[in-house]
PDB file of C-alpha atoms and ligand atoms in Angstrom:
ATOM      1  CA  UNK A   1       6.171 -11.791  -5.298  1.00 59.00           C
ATOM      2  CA  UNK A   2       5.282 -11.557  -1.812  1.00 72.00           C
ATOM      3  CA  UNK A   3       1.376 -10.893  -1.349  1.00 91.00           C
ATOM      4  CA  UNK A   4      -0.040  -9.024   1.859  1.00 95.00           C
ATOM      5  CA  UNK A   5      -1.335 -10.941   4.762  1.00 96.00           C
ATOM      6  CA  UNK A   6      -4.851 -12.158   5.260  1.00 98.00           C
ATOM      7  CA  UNK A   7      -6.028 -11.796   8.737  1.00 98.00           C
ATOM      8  CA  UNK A   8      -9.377 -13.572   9.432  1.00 98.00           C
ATOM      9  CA  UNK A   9     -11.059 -11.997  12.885  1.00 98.00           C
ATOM     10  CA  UNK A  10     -13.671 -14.589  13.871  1.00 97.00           C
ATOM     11  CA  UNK A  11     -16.091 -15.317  16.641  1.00 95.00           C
ATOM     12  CA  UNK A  12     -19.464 -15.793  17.732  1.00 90.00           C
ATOM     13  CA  UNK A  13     -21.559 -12.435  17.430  1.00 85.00           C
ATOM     14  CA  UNK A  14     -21.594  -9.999  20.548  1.00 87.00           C
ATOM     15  CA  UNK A  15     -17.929 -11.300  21.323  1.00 93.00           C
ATOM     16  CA  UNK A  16     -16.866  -7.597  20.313  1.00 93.00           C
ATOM     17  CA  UNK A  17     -15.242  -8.345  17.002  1.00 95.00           C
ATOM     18  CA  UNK A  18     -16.848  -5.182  15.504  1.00 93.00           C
ATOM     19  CA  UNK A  19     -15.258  -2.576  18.593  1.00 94.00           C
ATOM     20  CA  UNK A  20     -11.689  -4.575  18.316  1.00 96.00           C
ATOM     21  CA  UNK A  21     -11.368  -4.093  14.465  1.00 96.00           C
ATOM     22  CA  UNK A  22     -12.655  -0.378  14.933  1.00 94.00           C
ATOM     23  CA  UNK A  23     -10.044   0.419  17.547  1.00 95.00           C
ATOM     24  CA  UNK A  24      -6.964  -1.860  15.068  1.00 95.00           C
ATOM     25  CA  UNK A  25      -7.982  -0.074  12.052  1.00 94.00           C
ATOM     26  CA  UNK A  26      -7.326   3.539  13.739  1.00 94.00           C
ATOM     27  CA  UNK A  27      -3.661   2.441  14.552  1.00 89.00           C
ATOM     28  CA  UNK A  28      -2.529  -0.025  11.813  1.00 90.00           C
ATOM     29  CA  UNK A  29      -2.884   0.505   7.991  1.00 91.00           C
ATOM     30  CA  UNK A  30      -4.684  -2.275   6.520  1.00 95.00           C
ATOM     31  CA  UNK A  31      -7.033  -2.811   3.918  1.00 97.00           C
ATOM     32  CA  UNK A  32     -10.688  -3.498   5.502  1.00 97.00           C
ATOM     33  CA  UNK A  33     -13.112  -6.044   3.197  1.00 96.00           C
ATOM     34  CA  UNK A  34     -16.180  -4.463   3.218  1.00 97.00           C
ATOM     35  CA  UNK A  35     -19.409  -7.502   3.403  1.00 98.00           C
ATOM     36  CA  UNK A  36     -22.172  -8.202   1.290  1.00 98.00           C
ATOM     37  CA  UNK A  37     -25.363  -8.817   3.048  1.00 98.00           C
ATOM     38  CA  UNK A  38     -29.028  -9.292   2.930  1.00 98.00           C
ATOM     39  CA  UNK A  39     -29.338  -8.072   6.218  1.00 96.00           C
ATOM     40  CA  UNK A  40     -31.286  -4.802   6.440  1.00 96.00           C
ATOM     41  CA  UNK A  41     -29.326  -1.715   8.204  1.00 96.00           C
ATOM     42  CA  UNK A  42     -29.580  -0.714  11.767  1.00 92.00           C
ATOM     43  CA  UNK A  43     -30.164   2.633  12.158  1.00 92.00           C
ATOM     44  CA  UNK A  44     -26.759   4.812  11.649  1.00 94.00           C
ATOM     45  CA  UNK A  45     -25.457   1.804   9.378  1.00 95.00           C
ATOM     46  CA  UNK A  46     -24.512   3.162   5.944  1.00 96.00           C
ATOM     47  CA  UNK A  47     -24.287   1.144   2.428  1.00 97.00           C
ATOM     48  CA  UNK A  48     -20.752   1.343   1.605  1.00 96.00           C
ATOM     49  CA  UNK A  49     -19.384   1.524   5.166  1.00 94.00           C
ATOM     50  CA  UNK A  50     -20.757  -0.848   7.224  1.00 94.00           C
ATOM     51  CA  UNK A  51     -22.005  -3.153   4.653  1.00 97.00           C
ATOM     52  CA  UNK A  52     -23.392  -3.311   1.085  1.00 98.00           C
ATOM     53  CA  UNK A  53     -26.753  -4.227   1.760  1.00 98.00           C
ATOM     54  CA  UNK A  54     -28.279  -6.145  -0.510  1.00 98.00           C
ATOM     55  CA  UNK A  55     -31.246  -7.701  -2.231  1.00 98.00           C
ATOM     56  CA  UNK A  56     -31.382 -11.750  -1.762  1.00 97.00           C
ATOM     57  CA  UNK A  57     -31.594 -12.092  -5.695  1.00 98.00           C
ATOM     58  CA  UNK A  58     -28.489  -9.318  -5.685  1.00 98.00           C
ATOM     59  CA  UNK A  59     -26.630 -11.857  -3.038  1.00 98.00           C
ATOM     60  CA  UNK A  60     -27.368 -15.221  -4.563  1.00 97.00           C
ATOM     61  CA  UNK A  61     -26.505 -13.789  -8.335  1.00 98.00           C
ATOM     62  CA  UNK A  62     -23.089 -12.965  -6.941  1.00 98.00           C
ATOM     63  CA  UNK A  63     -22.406 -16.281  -5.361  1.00 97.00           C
ATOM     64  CA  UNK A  64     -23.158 -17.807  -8.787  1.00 98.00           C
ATOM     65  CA  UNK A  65     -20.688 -15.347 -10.511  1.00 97.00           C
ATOM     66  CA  UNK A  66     -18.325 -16.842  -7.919  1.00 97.00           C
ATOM     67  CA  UNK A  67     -17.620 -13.733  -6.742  1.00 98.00           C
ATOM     68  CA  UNK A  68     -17.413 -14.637  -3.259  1.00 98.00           C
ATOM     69  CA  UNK A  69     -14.055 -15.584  -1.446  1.00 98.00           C
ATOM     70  CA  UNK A  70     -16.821 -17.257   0.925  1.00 98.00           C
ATOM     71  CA  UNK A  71     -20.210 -16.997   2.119  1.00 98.00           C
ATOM     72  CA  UNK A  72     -22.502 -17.811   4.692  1.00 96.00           C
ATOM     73  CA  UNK A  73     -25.945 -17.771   5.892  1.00 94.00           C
ATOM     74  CA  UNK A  74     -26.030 -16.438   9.524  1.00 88.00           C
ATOM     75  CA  UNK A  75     -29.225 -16.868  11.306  1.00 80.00           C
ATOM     76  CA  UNK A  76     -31.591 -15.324   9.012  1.00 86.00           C
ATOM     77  CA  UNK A  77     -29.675 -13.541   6.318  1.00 95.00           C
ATOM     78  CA  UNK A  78     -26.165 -14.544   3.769  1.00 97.00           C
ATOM     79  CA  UNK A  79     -23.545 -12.433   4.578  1.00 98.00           C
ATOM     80  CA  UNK A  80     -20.386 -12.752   2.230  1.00 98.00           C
ATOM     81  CA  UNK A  81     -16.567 -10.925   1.289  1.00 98.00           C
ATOM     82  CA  UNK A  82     -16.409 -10.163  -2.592  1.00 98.00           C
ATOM     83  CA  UNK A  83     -13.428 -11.549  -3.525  1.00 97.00           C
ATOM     84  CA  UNK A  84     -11.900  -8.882  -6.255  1.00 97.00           C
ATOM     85  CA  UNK A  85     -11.428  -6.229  -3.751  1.00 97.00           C
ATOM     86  CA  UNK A  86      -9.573  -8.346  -1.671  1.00 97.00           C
ATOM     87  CA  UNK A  87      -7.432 -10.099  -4.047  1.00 97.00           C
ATOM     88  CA  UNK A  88      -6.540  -6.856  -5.424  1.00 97.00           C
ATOM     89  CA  UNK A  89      -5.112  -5.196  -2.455  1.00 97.00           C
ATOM     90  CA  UNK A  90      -3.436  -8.727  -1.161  1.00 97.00           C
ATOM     91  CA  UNK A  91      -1.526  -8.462  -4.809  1.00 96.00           C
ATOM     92  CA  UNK A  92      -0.556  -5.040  -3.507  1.00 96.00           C
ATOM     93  CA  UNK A  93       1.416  -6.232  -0.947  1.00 93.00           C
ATOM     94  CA  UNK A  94      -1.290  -4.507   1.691  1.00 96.00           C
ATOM     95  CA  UNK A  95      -2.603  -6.482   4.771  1.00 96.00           C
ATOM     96  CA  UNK A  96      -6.153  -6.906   4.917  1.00 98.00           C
ATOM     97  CA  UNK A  97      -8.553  -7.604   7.656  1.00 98.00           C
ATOM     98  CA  UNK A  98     -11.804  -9.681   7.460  1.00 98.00           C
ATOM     99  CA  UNK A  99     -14.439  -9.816  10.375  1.00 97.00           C
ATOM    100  CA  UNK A 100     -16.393 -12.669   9.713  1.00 96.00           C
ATOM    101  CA  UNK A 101     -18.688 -15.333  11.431  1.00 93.00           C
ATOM    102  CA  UNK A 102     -16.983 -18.599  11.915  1.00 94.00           C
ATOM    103  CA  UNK A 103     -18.322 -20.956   9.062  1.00 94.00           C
ATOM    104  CA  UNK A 104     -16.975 -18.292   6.709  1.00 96.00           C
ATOM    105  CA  UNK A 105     -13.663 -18.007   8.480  1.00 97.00           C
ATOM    106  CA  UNK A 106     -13.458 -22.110   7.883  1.00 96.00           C
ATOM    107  CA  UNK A 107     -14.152 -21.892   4.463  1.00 97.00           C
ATOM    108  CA  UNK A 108     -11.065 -18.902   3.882  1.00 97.00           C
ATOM    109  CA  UNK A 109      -8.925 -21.479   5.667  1.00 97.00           C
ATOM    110  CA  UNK A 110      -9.911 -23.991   3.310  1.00 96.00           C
ATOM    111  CA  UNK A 111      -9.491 -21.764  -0.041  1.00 95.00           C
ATOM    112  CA  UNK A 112      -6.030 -19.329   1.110  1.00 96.00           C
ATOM    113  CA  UNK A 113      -4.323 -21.829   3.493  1.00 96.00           C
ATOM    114  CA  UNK A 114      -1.612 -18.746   4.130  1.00 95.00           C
ATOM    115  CA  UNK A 115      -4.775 -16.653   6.232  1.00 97.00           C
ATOM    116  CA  UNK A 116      -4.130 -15.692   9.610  1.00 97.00           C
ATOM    117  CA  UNK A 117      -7.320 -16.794  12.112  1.00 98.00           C
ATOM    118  CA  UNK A 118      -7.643 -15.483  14.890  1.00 98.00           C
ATOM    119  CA  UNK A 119     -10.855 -16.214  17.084  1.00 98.00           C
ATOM    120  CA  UNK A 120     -12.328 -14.222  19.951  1.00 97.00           C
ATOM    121  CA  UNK A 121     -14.200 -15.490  22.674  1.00 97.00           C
ATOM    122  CA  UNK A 122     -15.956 -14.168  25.769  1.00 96.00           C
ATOM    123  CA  UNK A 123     -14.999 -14.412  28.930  1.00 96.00           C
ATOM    124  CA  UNK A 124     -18.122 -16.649  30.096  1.00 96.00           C
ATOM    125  CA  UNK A 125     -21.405 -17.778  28.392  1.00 95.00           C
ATOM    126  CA  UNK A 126     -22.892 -15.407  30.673  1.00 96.00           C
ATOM    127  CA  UNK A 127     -21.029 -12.278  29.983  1.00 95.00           C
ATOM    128  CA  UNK A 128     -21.691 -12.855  25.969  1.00 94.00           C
ATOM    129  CA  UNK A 129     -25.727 -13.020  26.739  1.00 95.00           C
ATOM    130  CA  UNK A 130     -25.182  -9.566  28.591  1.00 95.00           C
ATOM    131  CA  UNK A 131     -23.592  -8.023  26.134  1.00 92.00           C
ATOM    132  CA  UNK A 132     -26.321  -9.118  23.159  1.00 91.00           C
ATOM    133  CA  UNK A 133     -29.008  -7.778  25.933  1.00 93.00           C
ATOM    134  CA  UNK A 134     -27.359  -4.635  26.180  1.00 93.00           C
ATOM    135  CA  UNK A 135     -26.583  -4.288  23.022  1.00 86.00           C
ATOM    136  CA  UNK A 136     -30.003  -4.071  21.883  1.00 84.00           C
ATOM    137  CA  UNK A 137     -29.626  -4.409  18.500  1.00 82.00           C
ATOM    138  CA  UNK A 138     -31.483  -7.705  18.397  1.00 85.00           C
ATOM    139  CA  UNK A 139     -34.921  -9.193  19.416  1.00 91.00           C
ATOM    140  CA  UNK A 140     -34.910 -11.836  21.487  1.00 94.00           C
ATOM    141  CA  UNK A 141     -35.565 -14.281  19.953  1.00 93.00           C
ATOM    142  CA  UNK A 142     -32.670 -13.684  17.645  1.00 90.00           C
ATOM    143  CA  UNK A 143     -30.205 -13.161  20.834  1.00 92.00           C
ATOM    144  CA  UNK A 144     -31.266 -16.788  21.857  1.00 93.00           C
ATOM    145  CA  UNK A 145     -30.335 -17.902  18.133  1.00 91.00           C
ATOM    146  CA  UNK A 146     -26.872 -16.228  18.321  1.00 90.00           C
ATOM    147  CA  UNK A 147     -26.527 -17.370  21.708  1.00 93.00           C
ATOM    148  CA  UNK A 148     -27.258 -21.029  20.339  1.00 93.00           C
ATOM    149  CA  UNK A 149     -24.466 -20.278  17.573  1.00 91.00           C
ATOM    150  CA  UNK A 150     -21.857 -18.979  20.183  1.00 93.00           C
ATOM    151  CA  UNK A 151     -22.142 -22.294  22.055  1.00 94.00           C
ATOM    152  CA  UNK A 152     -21.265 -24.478  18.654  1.00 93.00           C
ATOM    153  CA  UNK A 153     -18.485 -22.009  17.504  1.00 92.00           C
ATOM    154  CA  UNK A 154     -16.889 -21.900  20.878  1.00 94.00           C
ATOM    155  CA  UNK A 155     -16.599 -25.789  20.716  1.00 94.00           C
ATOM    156  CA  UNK A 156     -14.207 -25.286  17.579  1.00 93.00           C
ATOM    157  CA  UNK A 157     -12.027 -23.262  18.357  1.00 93.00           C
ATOM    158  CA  UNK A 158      -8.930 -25.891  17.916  1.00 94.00           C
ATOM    159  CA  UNK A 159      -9.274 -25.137  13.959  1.00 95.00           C
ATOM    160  CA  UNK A 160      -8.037 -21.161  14.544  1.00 96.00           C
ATOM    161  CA  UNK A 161      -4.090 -20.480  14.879  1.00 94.00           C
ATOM    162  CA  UNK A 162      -5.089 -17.915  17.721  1.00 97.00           C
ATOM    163  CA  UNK A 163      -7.225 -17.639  20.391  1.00 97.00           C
ATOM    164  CA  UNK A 164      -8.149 -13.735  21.800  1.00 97.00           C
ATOM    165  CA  UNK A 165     -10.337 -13.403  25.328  1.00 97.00           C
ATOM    166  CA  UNK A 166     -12.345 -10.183  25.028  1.00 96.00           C
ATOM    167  CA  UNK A 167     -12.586  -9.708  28.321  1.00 95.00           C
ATOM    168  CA  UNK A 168     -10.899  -6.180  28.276  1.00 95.00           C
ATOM    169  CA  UNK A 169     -11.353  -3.911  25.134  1.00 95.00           C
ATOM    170  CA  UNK A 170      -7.551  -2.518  25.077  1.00 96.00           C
ATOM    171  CA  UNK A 171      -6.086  -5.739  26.045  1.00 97.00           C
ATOM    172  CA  UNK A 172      -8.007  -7.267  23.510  1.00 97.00           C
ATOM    173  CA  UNK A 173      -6.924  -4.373  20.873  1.00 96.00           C
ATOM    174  CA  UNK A 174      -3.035  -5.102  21.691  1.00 96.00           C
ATOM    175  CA  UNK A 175      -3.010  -8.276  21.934  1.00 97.00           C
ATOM    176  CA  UNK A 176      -4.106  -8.732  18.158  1.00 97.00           C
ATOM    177  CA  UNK A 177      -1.765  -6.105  17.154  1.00 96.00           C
ATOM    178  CA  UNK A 178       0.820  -8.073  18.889  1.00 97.00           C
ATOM    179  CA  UNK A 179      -0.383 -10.880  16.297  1.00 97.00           C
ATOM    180  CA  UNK A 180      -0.069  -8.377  13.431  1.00 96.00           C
ATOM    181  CA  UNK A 181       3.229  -7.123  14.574  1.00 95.00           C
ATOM    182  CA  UNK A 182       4.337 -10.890  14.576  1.00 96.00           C
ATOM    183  CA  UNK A 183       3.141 -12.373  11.571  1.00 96.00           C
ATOM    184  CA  UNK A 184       4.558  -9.289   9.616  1.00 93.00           C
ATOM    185  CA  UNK A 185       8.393 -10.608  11.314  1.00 95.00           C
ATOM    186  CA  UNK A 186       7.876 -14.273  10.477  1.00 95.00           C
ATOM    187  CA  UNK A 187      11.433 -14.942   8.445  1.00 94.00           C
ATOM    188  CA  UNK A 188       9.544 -15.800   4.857  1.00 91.00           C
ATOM    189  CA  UNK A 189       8.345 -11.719   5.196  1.00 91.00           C
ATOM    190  CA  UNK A 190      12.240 -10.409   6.046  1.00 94.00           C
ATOM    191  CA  UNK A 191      13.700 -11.868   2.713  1.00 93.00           C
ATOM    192  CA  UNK A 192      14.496  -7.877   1.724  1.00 93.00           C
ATOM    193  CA  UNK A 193      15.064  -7.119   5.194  1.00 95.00           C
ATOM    194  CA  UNK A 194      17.840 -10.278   5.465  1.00 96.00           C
ATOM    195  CA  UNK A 195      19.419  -9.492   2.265  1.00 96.00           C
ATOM    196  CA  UNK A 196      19.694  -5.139   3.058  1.00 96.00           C
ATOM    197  CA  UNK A 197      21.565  -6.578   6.314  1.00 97.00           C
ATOM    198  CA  UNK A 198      23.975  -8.491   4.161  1.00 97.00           C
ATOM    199  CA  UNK A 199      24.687  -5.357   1.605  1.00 97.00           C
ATOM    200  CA  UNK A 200      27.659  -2.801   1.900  1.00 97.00           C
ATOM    201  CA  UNK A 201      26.927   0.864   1.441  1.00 97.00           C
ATOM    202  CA  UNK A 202      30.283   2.264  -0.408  1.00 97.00           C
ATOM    203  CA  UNK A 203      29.891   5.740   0.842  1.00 97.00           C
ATOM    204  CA  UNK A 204      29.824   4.358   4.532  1.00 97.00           C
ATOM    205  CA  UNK A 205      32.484   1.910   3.850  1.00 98.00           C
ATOM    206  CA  UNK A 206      34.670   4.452   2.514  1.00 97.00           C
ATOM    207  CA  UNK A 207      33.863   7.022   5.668  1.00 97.00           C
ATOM    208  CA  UNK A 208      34.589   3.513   7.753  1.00 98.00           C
ATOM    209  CA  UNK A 209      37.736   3.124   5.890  1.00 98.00           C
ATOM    210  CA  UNK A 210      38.859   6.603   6.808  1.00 97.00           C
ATOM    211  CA  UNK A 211      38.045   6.118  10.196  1.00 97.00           C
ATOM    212  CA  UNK A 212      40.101   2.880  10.709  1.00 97.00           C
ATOM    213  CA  UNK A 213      43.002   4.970   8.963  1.00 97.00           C
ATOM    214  CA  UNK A 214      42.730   7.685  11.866  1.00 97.00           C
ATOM    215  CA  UNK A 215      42.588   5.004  14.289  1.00 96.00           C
ATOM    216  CA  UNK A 216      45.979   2.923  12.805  1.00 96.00           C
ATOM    217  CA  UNK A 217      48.001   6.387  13.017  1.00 95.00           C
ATOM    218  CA  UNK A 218      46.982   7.124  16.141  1.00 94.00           C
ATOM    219  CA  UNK A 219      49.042   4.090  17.063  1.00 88.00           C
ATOM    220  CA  UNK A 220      46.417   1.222  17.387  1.00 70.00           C
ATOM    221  CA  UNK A 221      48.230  -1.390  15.313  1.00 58.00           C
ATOM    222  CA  UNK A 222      48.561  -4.724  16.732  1.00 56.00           C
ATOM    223  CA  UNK A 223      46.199  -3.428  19.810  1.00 56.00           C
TER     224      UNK A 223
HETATM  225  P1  5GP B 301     -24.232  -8.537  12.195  1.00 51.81           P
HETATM  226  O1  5GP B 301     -25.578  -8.855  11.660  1.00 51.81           O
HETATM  227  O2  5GP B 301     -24.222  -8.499  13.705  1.00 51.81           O
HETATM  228  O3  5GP B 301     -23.613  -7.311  11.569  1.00 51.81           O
HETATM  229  O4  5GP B 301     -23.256  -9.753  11.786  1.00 51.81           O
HETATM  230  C1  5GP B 301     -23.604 -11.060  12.102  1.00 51.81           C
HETATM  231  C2  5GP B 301     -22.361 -11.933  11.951  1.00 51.81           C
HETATM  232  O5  5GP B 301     -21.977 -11.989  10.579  1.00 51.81           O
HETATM  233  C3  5GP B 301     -21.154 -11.367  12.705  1.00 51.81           C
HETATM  234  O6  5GP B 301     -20.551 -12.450  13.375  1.00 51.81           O
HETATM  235  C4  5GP B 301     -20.272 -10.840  11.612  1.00 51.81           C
HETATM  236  O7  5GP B 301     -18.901 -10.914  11.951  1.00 51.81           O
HETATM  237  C5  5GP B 301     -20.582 -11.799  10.485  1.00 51.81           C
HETATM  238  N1  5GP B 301     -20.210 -11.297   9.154  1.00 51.81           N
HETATM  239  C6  5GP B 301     -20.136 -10.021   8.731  1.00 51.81           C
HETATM  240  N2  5GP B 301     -19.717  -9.977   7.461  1.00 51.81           N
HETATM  241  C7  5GP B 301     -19.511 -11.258   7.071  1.00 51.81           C
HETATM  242  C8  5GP B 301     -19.057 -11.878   5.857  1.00 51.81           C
HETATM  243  O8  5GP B 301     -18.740 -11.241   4.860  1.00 51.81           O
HETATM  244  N3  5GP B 301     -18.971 -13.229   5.847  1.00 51.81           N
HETATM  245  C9  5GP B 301     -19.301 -13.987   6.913  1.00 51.81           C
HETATM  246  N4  5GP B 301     -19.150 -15.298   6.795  1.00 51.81           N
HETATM  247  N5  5GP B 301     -19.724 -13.451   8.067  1.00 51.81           N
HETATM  248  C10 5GP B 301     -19.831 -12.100   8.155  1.00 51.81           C
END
């Protein structure tokens, strides 16, 4: 049975993974993976929307339960995807979308060889530190940390099967739903599709047969 794709967004943090996937999930239907994390909310975050936050102890008794489909400790806190959720709506036949730091994206890779990566970078270095600054959401010292990270992640970007600049937001947007758009045609997905265009539909042929009758008495033979 055909199983939904997996579609790994991946970056370094302040690349503008979080405003791309907002903007993809208004337009395309696809199931989001909600994260686990120890991290504690920013104000406006909600439990159960942004993220279920969660106690260390919670975290690490769920990675022994294996109920991760990966993990990761980023900067200070573990951050993971439960895995049942996930599974679940892939055995639907729905797409789903996971926006994930980069170690974690490896590891998916590594487990579900079939998911989709697709890793954003910044324009420059220099624009990525702006946008952490303006952001605001971090202290400084934890902007230099991420900024550290960026560096690393950029350096591997040969293991991802695409590569999006966020340089503009709705280029950005399309340009991943252009990815979308083509993994959903790839030919292994258009089995039903290739065998519908080999079918007959009596009712039409008949109507076609009547129609080819017309066109024989009207004197068309042999034309
Ligand atoms: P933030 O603290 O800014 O919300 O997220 C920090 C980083 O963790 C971001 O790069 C974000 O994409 C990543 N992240 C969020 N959820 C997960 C997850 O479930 N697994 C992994 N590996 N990374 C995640």
């Amino acid at each position: 049975m055909p199983r939904g794709n997996l579609f790994v967004m991946t970056g370094a943090s302040g690349v503008g993974k979080g405003t791309i996937r907002g903007r993809l999930l208004e337009y395309h239907r696809m199931y989001y993976s909600i994260s686990m994390t120890t991290r504690p909310p920013r104000p406006g975050e909600r439990h159960g929307v942004d993220y279920y936050f969660v106690s260390k102890a919670e975290f690490e008794s769920k990675i022994a339960q294996n109920g991760f489909l990966e993990w990761a400790q980023y900067v200070d806190d573990y951050y993971g995807t439960p895995r049942e959720p996930v599974e679940e709506a892939l055995n639907r036949e729905q797409d789903v979308l996971l926006e994930i730091e980069v170690q974690g994206a490896l590891q998916v890779k590594q487990t579900m060889p079939e998911a989709i990566l697709v890793f954003i970078i910044p324009p420059s270095l220099s624009e990525l530190r702006r946008r952490l600054l303006v952001r605001g959401t971090d202290s400084l010292s934890k902007i230099a940390k991420r900024l550290q990270r960026a560096q690393e992640e950029i350096r591997m970007a040969d293991r991802f099967k695409y590569v999006l600049v966020n340089d503009q937001l709705d280029k950005a947007v399309s340009d991943f739903a252009a990815i979308i758009q083509a993994e959903r045609l790839l030919q292994p997905r258009m089995t039903e599709a290739i065998a519908r265009a080999l079918s007959k539909d009596p009712a039409l042929e008949s109507e076609l047969d009547e129609l080819e009758r017309i066109r024989r008495a009207a004197g068309e033979v042999g034309k």
